[in-house]
mmCIF file of C-alpha atoms in Angstrom:
data_model
loop_
_atom_site.group_PDB
_atom_site.id
_atom_site.type_symbol
_atom_site.label_atom_id
_atom_site.label_comp_id
_atom_site.label_asym_id
_atom_site.label_seq_id
_atom_site.Cartn_x
_atom_site.Cartn_y
_atom_site.Cartn_z
ATOM 1 C CA MET A 6 129.998 36.966 136.687
ATOM 2 C CA ASN A 7 130.325 39.651 134.048
ATOM 3 C CA ASN A 8 127.195 41.777 134.019
ATOM 4 C CA LEU A 9 128.376 44.142 131.338
ATOM 5 C CA TRP A 10 125.851 45.190 128.723
ATOM 6 C CA TYR A 11 128.368 45.798 125.974
ATOM 7 C CA GLU A 12 131.701 44.788 124.574
ATOM 8 C CA GLU A 13 133.907 46.553 122.050
ATOM 9 C CA VAL A 14 135.071 44.271 119.247
ATOM 10 C CA ALA A 15 137.546 44.701 116.412
ATOM 11 C CA ALA A 16 136.420 45.287 112.841
ATOM 12 C CA ASP A 17 137.497 41.842 111.671
ATOM 13 C CA VAL A 18 135.361 40.013 114.235
ATOM 14 C CA ARG A 19 132.511 38.269 112.450
ATOM 15 C CA LEU A 20 129.104 39.823 112.619
ATOM 16 C CA THR A 21 126.799 38.432 115.268
ATOM 17 C CA GLN A 22 123.486 39.062 117.017
ATOM 18 C CA GLY A 23 123.537 42.300 118.944
ATOM 19 C CA ASP A 24 126.152 44.000 116.790
ATOM 20 C CA PHE A 25 125.670 47.764 116.508
ATOM 21 C CA ILE A 26 126.183 49.214 113.057
ATOM 22 C CA PHE A 27 126.226 52.983 113.014
ATOM 23 C CA ASN A 28 125.478 54.868 109.815
ATOM 24 C CA CYS A 29 124.474 51.750 107.945
ATOM 25 C CA PRO A 30 123.470 52.480 104.328
ATOM 26 C CA LEU A 31 120.056 51.085 103.500
ATOM 27 C CA LEU A 32 117.805 50.912 100.480
ATOM 28 C CA SER A 33 114.070 51.130 100.422
ATOM 29 C CA TRP A 34 111.130 52.210 98.306
ATOM 30 C CA LYS A 35 110.058 55.810 98.658
ATOM 31 C CA ASP A 36 107.171 56.451 100.975
ATOM 32 C CA SER A 37 105.015 57.882 98.195
ATOM 33 C CA SER A 38 102.899 56.766 95.265
ATOM 34 C CA ILE A 39 104.759 55.760 92.135
ATOM 35 C CA ASP A 40 104.978 58.271 89.323
ATOM 36 C CA SER A 41 102.361 57.246 86.804
ATOM 37 C CA GLN A 42 103.869 59.646 84.228
ATOM 38 C CA ILE A 43 106.633 57.169 83.647
ATOM 39 C CA LYS A 44 105.686 54.784 80.869
ATOM 40 C CA THR A 45 107.098 51.497 82.082
ATOM 41 C CA GLU A 46 106.746 49.770 85.449
ATOM 42 C CA ILE A 47 110.477 49.231 85.641
ATOM 43 C CA GLY A 48 110.988 52.923 85.008
ATOM 44 C CA GLU A 49 108.543 53.737 87.789
ATOM 45 C CA LEU A 50 110.300 51.381 90.161
ATOM 46 C CA LYS A 51 113.740 52.799 89.375
ATOM 47 C CA GLN A 52 112.495 56.240 90.292
ATOM 48 C CA SER A 53 111.075 54.979 93.558
ATOM 49 C CA ILE A 54 114.317 53.688 95.089
ATOM 50 C CA GLU A 55 115.501 55.577 98.118
ATOM 51 C CA ALA A 56 118.839 55.289 99.867
ATOM 52 C CA PHE A 57 119.281 56.476 103.417
ATOM 53 C CA TYR A 58 121.337 55.632 106.461
ATOM 54 C CA ALA A 59 120.472 54.564 109.966
ATOM 55 C CA ASP A 60 122.013 53.231 113.141
ATOM 56 C CA VAL A 61 120.949 49.619 113.275
ATOM 57 C CA ILE A 62 121.365 46.590 115.462
ATOM 58 C CA VAL A 63 121.649 42.994 114.276
ATOM 59 C CA MET A 64 118.558 40.982 115.208
ATOM 60 C CA SER A 65 119.403 37.742 113.397
ATOM 61 C CA GLN A 66 120.192 34.879 115.758
ATOM 62 C CA ALA A 67 123.869 34.371 116.579
ATOM 63 C CA CYS A 68 123.787 30.694 115.684
ATOM 64 C CA ASP A 69 122.193 31.386 112.306
ATOM 65 C CA LEU A 70 124.921 33.863 111.467
ATOM 66 C CA LYS A 71 127.739 31.683 112.735
ATOM 67 C CA GLN A 72 126.538 28.630 110.831
ATOM 68 C CA GLU A 73 125.773 30.729 107.771
ATOM 69 C CA LYS A 74 122.179 29.555 107.682
ATOM 70 C CA VAL A 75 121.097 32.983 106.530
ATOM 71 C CA ARG A 76 122.215 35.053 103.585
ATOM 72 C CA ASN A 77 120.595 38.254 104.772
ATOM 73 C CA VAL A 78 120.905 39.911 108.156
ATOM 74 C CA VAL A 79 117.799 41.261 109.881
ATOM 75 C CA LEU A 80 118.373 44.742 111.268
ATOM 76 C CA CYS A 81 116.310 47.124 113.369
ATOM 77 C CA PRO A 82 117.000 50.854 113.601
ATOM 78 C CA HIS A 83 117.835 52.582 116.859
ATOM 79 C CA LEU A 84 118.341 56.132 118.047
ATOM 80 C CA SER A 85 119.956 57.862 120.961
ATOM 81 C CA LEU A 86 117.456 58.905 123.599
ATOM 82 C CA HIS A 87 118.180 62.509 122.753
ATOM 83 C CA GLU A 88 117.402 62.022 119.051
ATOM 84 C CA TYR A 89 114.310 60.010 119.865
ATOM 85 C CA ARG A 90 113.049 62.742 122.190
ATOM 86 C CA ILE A 91 113.158 65.275 119.336
ATOM 87 C CA SER A 92 110.918 63.034 117.223
ATOM 88 C CA TRP A 93 108.675 62.322 120.216
ATOM 89 C CA GLU A 94 108.157 65.995 120.950
ATOM 90 C CA GLU A 95 107.262 66.626 117.293
ATOM 91 C CA ALA A 96 104.728 63.805 117.413
ATOM 92 C CA MET A 97 103.226 65.127 120.669
ATOM 93 C CA LYS A 98 102.855 68.617 119.258
ATOM 94 C CA GLY A 99 101.288 67.159 116.124
ATOM 95 C CA LYS A 100 98.564 65.694 118.348
ATOM 96 C CA ASN A 101 98.151 68.947 120.268
ATOM 97 C CA GLN A 102 99.740 67.421 123.319
ATOM 98 C CA ASN A 103 102.149 69.208 125.596
ATOM 99 C CA PRO A 104 105.496 67.415 125.685
ATOM 100 C CA THR A 105 106.273 68.173 129.311
ATOM 101 C CA GLU A 106 109.152 66.785 131.278
ATOM 102 C CA LYS A 107 106.678 64.710 133.256
ATOM 103 C CA ALA A 108 105.138 63.292 130.069
ATOM 104 C CA TRP A 109 108.576 62.455 128.749
ATOM 105 C CA LYS A 110 109.555 60.689 131.956
ATOM 106 C CA SER A 111 106.306 58.690 131.912
ATOM 107 C CA HIS A 112 106.909 57.742 128.289
ATOM 108 C CA CYS A 113 110.432 56.516 129.091
ATOM 109 C CA GLU A 114 109.111 54.501 132.013
ATOM 110 C CA ASP A 115 106.507 52.943 129.742
ATOM 111 C CA ILE A 116 109.221 51.893 127.303
ATOM 112 C CA CYS A 117 111.345 50.431 130.120
ATOM 113 C CA ASP A 118 108.359 48.542 131.536
ATOM 114 C CA GLY A 119 107.437 47.101 128.146
ATOM 115 C CA TYR A 120 104.161 48.964 127.720
ATOM 116 C CA ILE A 121 105.162 50.256 124.323
ATOM 117 C CA TRP A 122 105.464 47.071 122.321
ATOM 118 C CA ASN A 123 107.341 48.381 119.326
ATOM 119 C CA LEU A 124 110.075 50.033 121.362
ATOM 120 C CA SER A 125 112.853 48.700 123.521
ATOM 121 C CA ILE A 126 115.475 50.617 125.442
ATOM 122 C CA LEU A 127 119.126 49.749 125.882
ATOM 123 C CA ASN A 128 121.363 50.967 128.650
ATOM 124 C CA THR A 129 123.904 53.737 128.454
ATOM 125 C CA LYS A 130 127.632 53.023 128.150
ATOM 126 C CA GLU A 131 129.839 55.514 129.879
ATOM 127 C CA LYS A 132 133.205 53.790 129.885
ATOM 128 C CA GLY A 133 135.614 52.621 127.222
ATOM 129 C CA HIS A 134 136.406 53.960 123.754
ATOM 130 C CA MET A 135 132.825 53.913 122.580
ATOM 131 C CA LYS A 136 130.380 55.726 124.778
ATOM 132 C CA ILE A 137 126.683 55.836 124.094
ATOM 133 C CA GLU A 138 123.630 57.232 125.806
ATOM 134 C CA HIS A 139 120.457 55.177 126.159
ATOM 135 C CA ARG A 140 119.309 53.780 122.815
ATOM 136 C CA ILE A 141 115.729 53.320 121.668
ATOM 137 C CA ILE A 142 115.179 50.421 119.276
ATOM 138 C CA ASP A 143 112.128 50.570 117.039
ATOM 139 C CA PHE A 144 110.731 47.262 115.759
ATOM 140 C CA HIS A 145 108.305 48.943 113.375
ATOM 141 C CA ASP A 146 110.958 49.118 110.705
ATOM 142 C CA ILE A 147 112.933 46.044 109.807
ATOM 143 C CA TYR A 148 115.597 45.860 107.157
ATOM 144 C CA THR A 149 117.472 42.990 105.636
ATOM 145 C CA VAL A 150 120.914 43.417 104.201
ATOM 146 C CA PRO A 151 123.088 40.709 102.626
ATOM 147 C CA LEU A 152 125.584 39.348 105.138
ATOM 148 C CA LYS A 153 128.469 39.497 102.672
ATOM 149 C CA PHE A 154 127.736 43.126 101.882
ATOM 150 C CA LEU A 155 127.561 44.067 105.535
ATOM 151 C CA GLU A 156 130.728 42.238 106.567
ATOM 152 C CA SER A 157 132.695 43.742 103.684
ATOM 153 C CA LEU A 158 131.426 47.225 104.601
ATOM 154 C CA LEU A 159 132.507 46.800 108.203
ATOM 155 C CA LYS A 160 135.875 45.409 107.187
ATOM 156 C CA GLU A 161 136.347 48.341 104.841
ATOM 157 C CA ARG A 162 135.574 50.793 107.624
ATOM 158 C CA GLY A 163 138.001 49.065 109.973
ATOM 159 C CA LEU A 164 136.397 50.587 113.059
ATOM 160 C CA LEU A 165 135.802 49.187 116.515
ATOM 161 C CA ARG A 166 132.273 47.870 116.903
ATOM 162 C CA LEU A 167 129.911 47.807 119.818
ATOM 163 C CA LEU A 168 128.314 44.495 120.707
ATOM 164 C CA LEU A 169 125.308 43.917 122.948
ATOM 165 C CA LEU A 170 126.103 40.986 125.211
ATOM 166 C CA PRO A 171 123.978 38.131 126.526
ATOM 167 C CA PRO A 172 121.544 38.093 128.249
ATOM 168 C CA TYR A 173 120.697 41.650 127.184
ATOM 169 C CA ARG A 174 120.682 40.736 123.505
ATOM 170 C CA GLU A 175 118.280 37.852 124.236
ATOM 171 C CA TYR A 176 116.156 40.305 126.218
ATOM 172 C CA LEU A 177 115.988 42.468 123.101
ATOM 173 C CA SER A 178 115.198 39.424 120.983
ATOM 174 C CA GLN A 179 112.370 38.549 123.361
ATOM 175 C CA ALA A 180 110.946 42.069 123.093
ATOM 176 C CA PHE A 181 111.152 41.810 119.295
ATOM 177 C CA ALA A 182 109.232 38.542 119.355
ATOM 178 C CA ARG A 183 106.639 39.949 121.746
ATOM 179 C CA PHE A 184 105.930 42.809 119.386
ATOM 180 C CA PHE A 185 104.946 40.397 116.634
ATOM 181 C CA MET A 186 103.122 37.879 118.769
ATOM 182 C CA ARG A 187 101.111 40.332 120.873
ATOM 183 C CA VAL A 188 97.401 39.766 120.993
ATOM 184 C CA GLY A 189 94.860 42.463 121.753
ATOM 185 C CA LEU A 190 91.817 40.925 123.416
ATOM 186 C CA PRO A 191 88.522 42.170 121.970
ATOM 187 C CA VAL A 192 86.946 41.796 125.417
ATOM 188 C CA PRO A 193 89.487 42.573 128.098
ATOM 189 C CA ILE A 194 89.576 40.927 131.484
ATOM 190 C CA THR A 195 87.268 42.758 133.890
ATOM 191 C CA LYS A 196 88.918 44.619 136.699
ATOM 192 C CA ILE A 197 89.284 42.706 139.891
ATOM 193 C CA ILE A 198 88.219 44.968 142.726
ATOM 194 C CA MET B 2 114.799 -20.732 89.157
ATOM 195 C CA ILE B 3 115.380 -18.969 92.426
ATOM 196 C CA SER B 4 112.533 -20.699 94.192
ATOM 197 C CA GLN B 5 113.963 -24.012 93.152
ATOM 198 C CA LYS B 6 117.256 -23.031 94.565
ATOM 199 C CA ILE B 7 115.706 -21.917 97.822
ATOM 200 C CA SER B 8 113.740 -25.110 98.163
ATOM 201 C CA THR B 9 116.944 -26.942 97.621
ATOM 202 C CA LEU B 10 118.481 -24.964 100.435
ATOM 203 C CA MET B 11 115.567 -25.589 102.652
ATOM 204 C CA GLU B 12 116.318 -29.187 102.430
ATOM 205 C CA GLY B 13 119.651 -28.471 103.942
ATOM 206 C CA GLU B 14 121.625 -28.118 100.773
ATOM 207 C CA PHE B 15 123.404 -25.037 99.624
ATOM 208 C CA ILE B 16 122.309 -23.201 96.563
ATOM 209 C CA THR B 17 124.520 -23.867 93.615
ATOM 210 C CA GLY B 18 125.150 -21.214 91.065
ATOM 211 C CA ALA B 19 124.386 -18.418 93.516
ATOM 212 C CA GLU B 20 127.010 -16.518 95.339
ATOM 213 C CA GLU B 21 126.797 -16.840 99.035
ATOM 214 C CA CYS B 22 127.866 -13.665 100.734
ATOM 215 C CA LEU B 23 128.509 -14.030 104.357
ATOM 216 C CA ILE B 24 128.626 -11.122 106.677
ATOM 217 C CA SER B 25 131.435 -12.633 108.594
ATOM 218 C CA GLY B 26 132.415 -11.869 112.137
ATOM 219 C CA ALA B 27 129.125 -10.123 112.799
ATOM 220 C CA THR B 28 128.082 -9.799 116.367
ATOM 221 C CA THR B 29 125.420 -7.822 118.093
ATOM 222 C CA ASP B 30 127.955 -5.124 118.881
ATOM 223 C CA LYS B 31 129.099 -4.483 115.395
ATOM 224 C CA ILE B 32 128.184 -5.293 111.896
ATOM 225 C CA ASN B 33 130.957 -5.881 109.407
ATOM 226 C CA ARG B 34 129.928 -4.713 106.047
ATOM 227 C CA ASP B 35 130.970 -6.779 103.133
ATOM 228 C CA ARG B 36 132.287 -3.955 101.041
ATOM 229 C CA SER B 37 133.358 -6.323 98.348
ATOM 230 C CA LEU B 38 129.843 -6.102 97.010
ATOM 231 C CA SER B 39 130.417 -2.505 96.130
ATOM 232 C CA ASN B 40 133.544 -3.487 94.284
ATOM 233 C CA PRO B 41 132.748 -3.471 90.577
ATOM 234 C CA SER B 42 134.860 -6.503 89.840
ATOM 235 C CA LYS B 43 133.072 -8.498 92.491
ATOM 236 C CA LYS B 44 129.730 -7.421 91.117
ATOM 237 C CA SER B 45 130.590 -8.600 87.639
ATOM 238 C CA ASP B 46 131.770 -11.885 89.091
ATOM 239 C CA LEU B 47 128.369 -12.418 90.575
ATOM 240 C CA ALA B 48 126.595 -11.514 87.382
ATOM 241 C CA GLU B 49 128.798 -13.743 85.267
ATOM 242 C CA LYS B 50 128.453 -16.654 87.603
ATOM 243 C CA GLU B 51 124.719 -16.386 87.783
ATOM 244 C CA GLY B 52 123.986 -15.526 84.197
ATOM 245 C CA ILE B 53 120.882 -13.802 85.524
ATOM 246 C CA ASP B 54 120.303 -10.331 86.777
ATOM 247 C CA THR B 55 119.200 -11.383 90.194
ATOM 248 C CA VAL B 56 121.407 -12.493 92.994
ATOM 249 C CA VAL B 57 120.387 -14.247 96.130
ATOM 250 C CA ILE B 58 122.392 -13.126 99.077
ATOM 251 C CA ILE B 59 122.372 -15.276 102.103
ATOM 252 C CA LEU B 60 123.233 -14.032 105.528
ATOM 253 C CA THR B 61 124.315 -16.422 108.174
ATOM 254 C CA PHE B 62 124.087 -15.493 111.819
ATOM 255 C CA SER B 63 123.824 -17.275 115.078
ATOM 256 C CA GLU B 64 120.420 -17.713 116.615
ATOM 257 C CA GLU B 65 121.690 -16.236 119.829
ATOM 258 C CA ASP B 66 122.829 -13.079 118.056
ATOM 259 C CA ALA B 67 119.503 -12.753 116.316
ATOM 260 C CA LEU B 68 117.548 -13.097 119.512
ATOM 261 C CA LYS B 69 119.788 -10.641 121.281
ATOM 262 C CA ALA B 70 119.445 -8.132 118.445
ATOM 263 C CA TYR B 71 115.674 -8.369 118.605
ATOM 264 C CA SER B 72 115.482 -8.051 122.358
ATOM 265 C CA GLU B 73 117.699 -4.997 122.289
ATOM 266 C CA LYS B 74 115.541 -3.551 119.569
ATOM 267 C CA SER B 75 112.435 -4.085 121.615
ATOM 268 C CA ILE B 76 113.872 -2.044 124.474
ATOM 269 C CA GLY B 77 114.528 0.831 122.165
ATOM 270 C CA LYS B 78 118.086 0.339 121.087
ATOM 271 C CA ASP B 79 118.173 1.491 117.528
ATOM 272 C CA TYR B 80 120.454 -0.228 115.103
ATOM 273 C CA SER B 81 119.745 2.375 112.445
ATOM 274 C CA VAL B 82 120.116 -0.146 109.687
ATOM 275 C CA LYS B 83 119.150 0.459 106.125
ATOM 276 C CA TYR B 84 117.210 -2.324 104.638
ATOM 277 C CA LEU B 85 117.388 -2.022 100.910
ATOM 278 C CA TRP B 86 116.807 -5.500 99.658
ATOM 279 C CA LYS B 87 113.528 -7.234 99.407
ATOM 280 C CA ARG B 88 113.323 -10.088 101.798
ATOM 281 C CA LEU B 89 112.904 -13.275 99.859
ATOM 282 C CA LEU B 90 111.463 -15.492 102.493
ATOM 283 C CA ASN B 91 109.718 -15.174 105.790
ATOM 284 C CA PRO B 92 112.547 -15.208 108.291
ATOM 285 C CA LEU B 93 110.583 -17.451 110.495
ATOM 286 C CA SER B 94 110.897 -20.160 107.942
ATOM 287 C CA ILE B 95 112.282 -23.433 108.900
ATOM 288 C CA VAL B 96 115.631 -22.602 107.389
ATOM 289 C CA LYS B 97 117.666 -22.186 110.446
ATOM 290 C CA ASN B 98 119.957 -19.194 110.924
ATOM 291 C CA LYS B 99 119.723 -17.946 107.394
ATOM 292 C CA LEU B 100 118.166 -14.830 105.945
ATOM 293 C CA PHE B 101 117.586 -14.529 102.260
ATOM 294 C CA PHE B 102 117.648 -11.313 100.379
ATOM 295 C CA GLN B 103 117.001 -10.835 96.735
ATOM 296 C CA ALA B 104 118.770 -8.058 94.948
ATOM 297 C CA SER B 105 118.839 -7.028 91.345
ATOM 298 C CA GLU B 106 122.131 -6.190 89.714
ATOM 299 C CA ASP B 107 121.355 -2.501 90.078
ATOM 300 C CA GLN B 108 120.759 -2.848 93.784
ATOM 301 C CA LEU B 109 124.198 -4.304 94.316
ATOM 302 C CA GLU B 110 125.612 -0.826 93.981
ATOM 303 C CA PHE B 111 124.304 0.059 97.359
ATOM 304 C CA PRO B 112 125.748 2.919 99.416
ATOM 305 C CA GLU B 113 128.821 2.269 101.508
ATOM 306 C CA ASP B 114 126.938 2.587 104.697
ATOM 307 C CA THR B 115 124.309 0.003 103.944
ATOM 308 C CA ALA B 116 124.345 -2.896 106.277
ATOM 309 C CA ALA B 117 122.265 -6.010 106.445
ATOM 310 C CA SER B 118 120.300 -6.630 109.530
ATOM 311 C CA MET B 119 121.409 -9.204 112.019
ATOM 312 C CA SER B 120 117.893 -9.368 113.274
ATOM 313 C CA ALA B 121 115.752 -12.358 112.499
ATOM 314 C CA TRP B 122 112.875 -9.914 112.215
ATOM 315 C CA PRO B 123 114.091 -7.383 109.675
ATOM 316 C CA ASP B 124 110.637 -5.850 109.462
ATOM 317 C CA PHE B 125 111.441 -4.179 112.733
ATOM 318 C CA CYS B 126 114.608 -2.628 111.439
ATOM 319 C CA LYS B 127 113.813 0.872 110.387
ATOM 320 C CA LYS B 128 115.409 2.920 107.717
ATOM 321 C CA SER B 129 117.538 5.502 109.419
ATOM 322 C CA GLU B 130 115.999 8.919 109.520
ATOM 323 C CA PRO B 131 117.981 12.005 108.636
ATOM 324 C CA ASP B 132 119.498 13.466 111.749
ATOM 325 C CA ARG B 133 117.317 16.437 112.642
ATOM 326 C CA ARG B 134 120.080 17.815 114.786
ATOM 327 C CA ILE B 135 121.819 18.933 111.618
ATOM 328 C CA TRP B 136 119.001 21.352 110.891
ATOM 329 C CA ARG B 137 118.048 22.231 114.469
ATOM 330 C CA GLY B 138 114.753 23.656 113.278
ATOM 331 C CA ILE B 139 116.184 25.854 110.555
ATOM 332 C CA PHE B 140 115.973 24.847 106.944
ATOM 333 C CA SER B 141 117.429 27.300 104.489
ATOM 334 C CA PRO B 142 116.928 26.371 100.866
ATOM 335 C CA GLN B 143 118.429 28.555 98.221
ATOM 336 C CA TYR B 144 115.523 30.586 96.957
ATOM 337 C CA SER B 145 115.993 31.899 93.480
ATOM 338 C CA ARG B 146 115.291 35.576 93.334
ATOM 339 C CA LYS B 147 113.436 37.090 90.404
ATOM 340 C CA VAL B 148 115.494 40.169 89.721
ATOM 341 C CA ILE B 149 113.446 42.956 88.196
ATOM 342 C CA PHE B 150 116.455 45.144 87.534
ATOM 343 C CA THR B 151 119.900 45.958 88.907
ATOM 344 C CA GLN B 152 120.960 49.535 89.303
ATOM 345 C CA GLN B 153 124.118 51.093 90.567
ATOM 346 C CA VAL B 154 123.419 53.670 93.233
ATOM 347 C CA ASN B 155 126.146 56.231 93.833
ATOM 348 C CA ALA B 156 125.732 57.792 97.234
ATOM 349 C CA GLN B 157 127.826 59.372 99.937
ATOM 350 C CA ILE B 158 126.544 58.253 103.280
ATOM 351 C CA GLU B 159 126.990 61.633 104.947
ATOM 352 C CA LYS B 160 124.810 63.228 102.299
ATOM 353 C CA LEU B 161 122.052 60.677 102.592
ATOM 354 C CA PRO B 162 118.934 61.480 104.591
ATOM 355 C CA ARG B 163 118.811 60.036 108.071
ATOM 356 C CA TRP B 164 116.124 57.593 109.144
ATOM 357 C CA LYS B 165 113.477 59.041 111.470
ATOM 358 C CA PRO B 166 111.074 57.033 113.611
ATOM 359 C CA TYR B 167 107.361 57.152 113.017
ATOM 360 C CA ILE B 168 105.902 57.804 116.456
ATOM 361 C CA THR B 169 102.245 57.301 117.249
ATOM 362 C CA ILE B 170 100.785 58.992 120.294
ATOM 363 C CA ASP B 171 98.265 56.621 121.795
ATOM 364 C CA ARG B 172 95.252 57.212 124.016
ATOM 365 C CA ARG B 173 97.154 56.099 127.090
ATOM 366 C CA THR B 174 99.651 58.938 126.632
ATOM 367 C CA ILE B 175 96.863 61.430 125.985
ATOM 368 C CA ASP B 176 94.828 60.291 129.007
ATOM 369 C CA ARG B 177 97.850 60.502 131.223
ATOM 370 C CA ASN B 178 98.582 64.040 130.113
ATOM 371 C CA GLU B 179 95.083 65.268 130.845
#
């Protein structure tokens, strides 16, 4: 049985669930109020468009993509553990918390154990052409990009792609679903002594 | 006019002036569809012969086949038959081994896959349902998008800002650190 987490696929292989897309160009609205100085709403909206890039992973179901039941691909951003740690330390300092090595280790364990609902962690890949360190996926931000656009971009780039294999991609999908279906009980279950 | 013709038939005589369409060779295993009815020339023959816009179509089947079809139906075997024509008479009439269907001229242009029921109790023959397996729980209609505007964005990816996560430090993390 093949227990590998990842596979490297050629650029012309069709996009599927679990595909990594590095440096994916994305469009969004700016995270700020619209400029009320601009006379028309369309003018305001045009000024509020923001382009950026992110490493993303395909969350859309494999069967939906294969059978072309979707026109847009659902993507979630991810970071290397190293990059994520930089942002984590900034956030800790912003809350007057000391980002110690122990705190970092506890935080990583919490992500691995599923205590942090919006985050999921993927394993490192140390062999092959494409090597990656652990990746942190964040479900807080979700993007949709047209499938045709994405496939043409990847074909244009002509690069090898990294693919998350089953059952790890289904594990990620499960974590994604859990994030949206979680329920916080107003009255928690009392501790059992 | 039709009722007179049917009463004539009930007395054991065949209807005159109406085309009798037999679904020949039909058994409980298969149903041969008389595709000639979808043939335009055949249709006009019927109309011309009748001089009316209603045709009575008579199906002949063996009693044994009918009983077998019903018993198989009752144990869940689905014939998936479309039943487009209004049944003219109660099939439990005294007219032995014949089912009467009334169809207007328009109804004669029925789809290729329409079949008449071999069952003596056509009420039990259901219209076939769309196969849900085609959809498998996903239905994707083409939504029309209301485009506000379209704008060309010229950007070099390497010069674009990079996405950063928005991290919230929760009480659990704070409590653990203390």
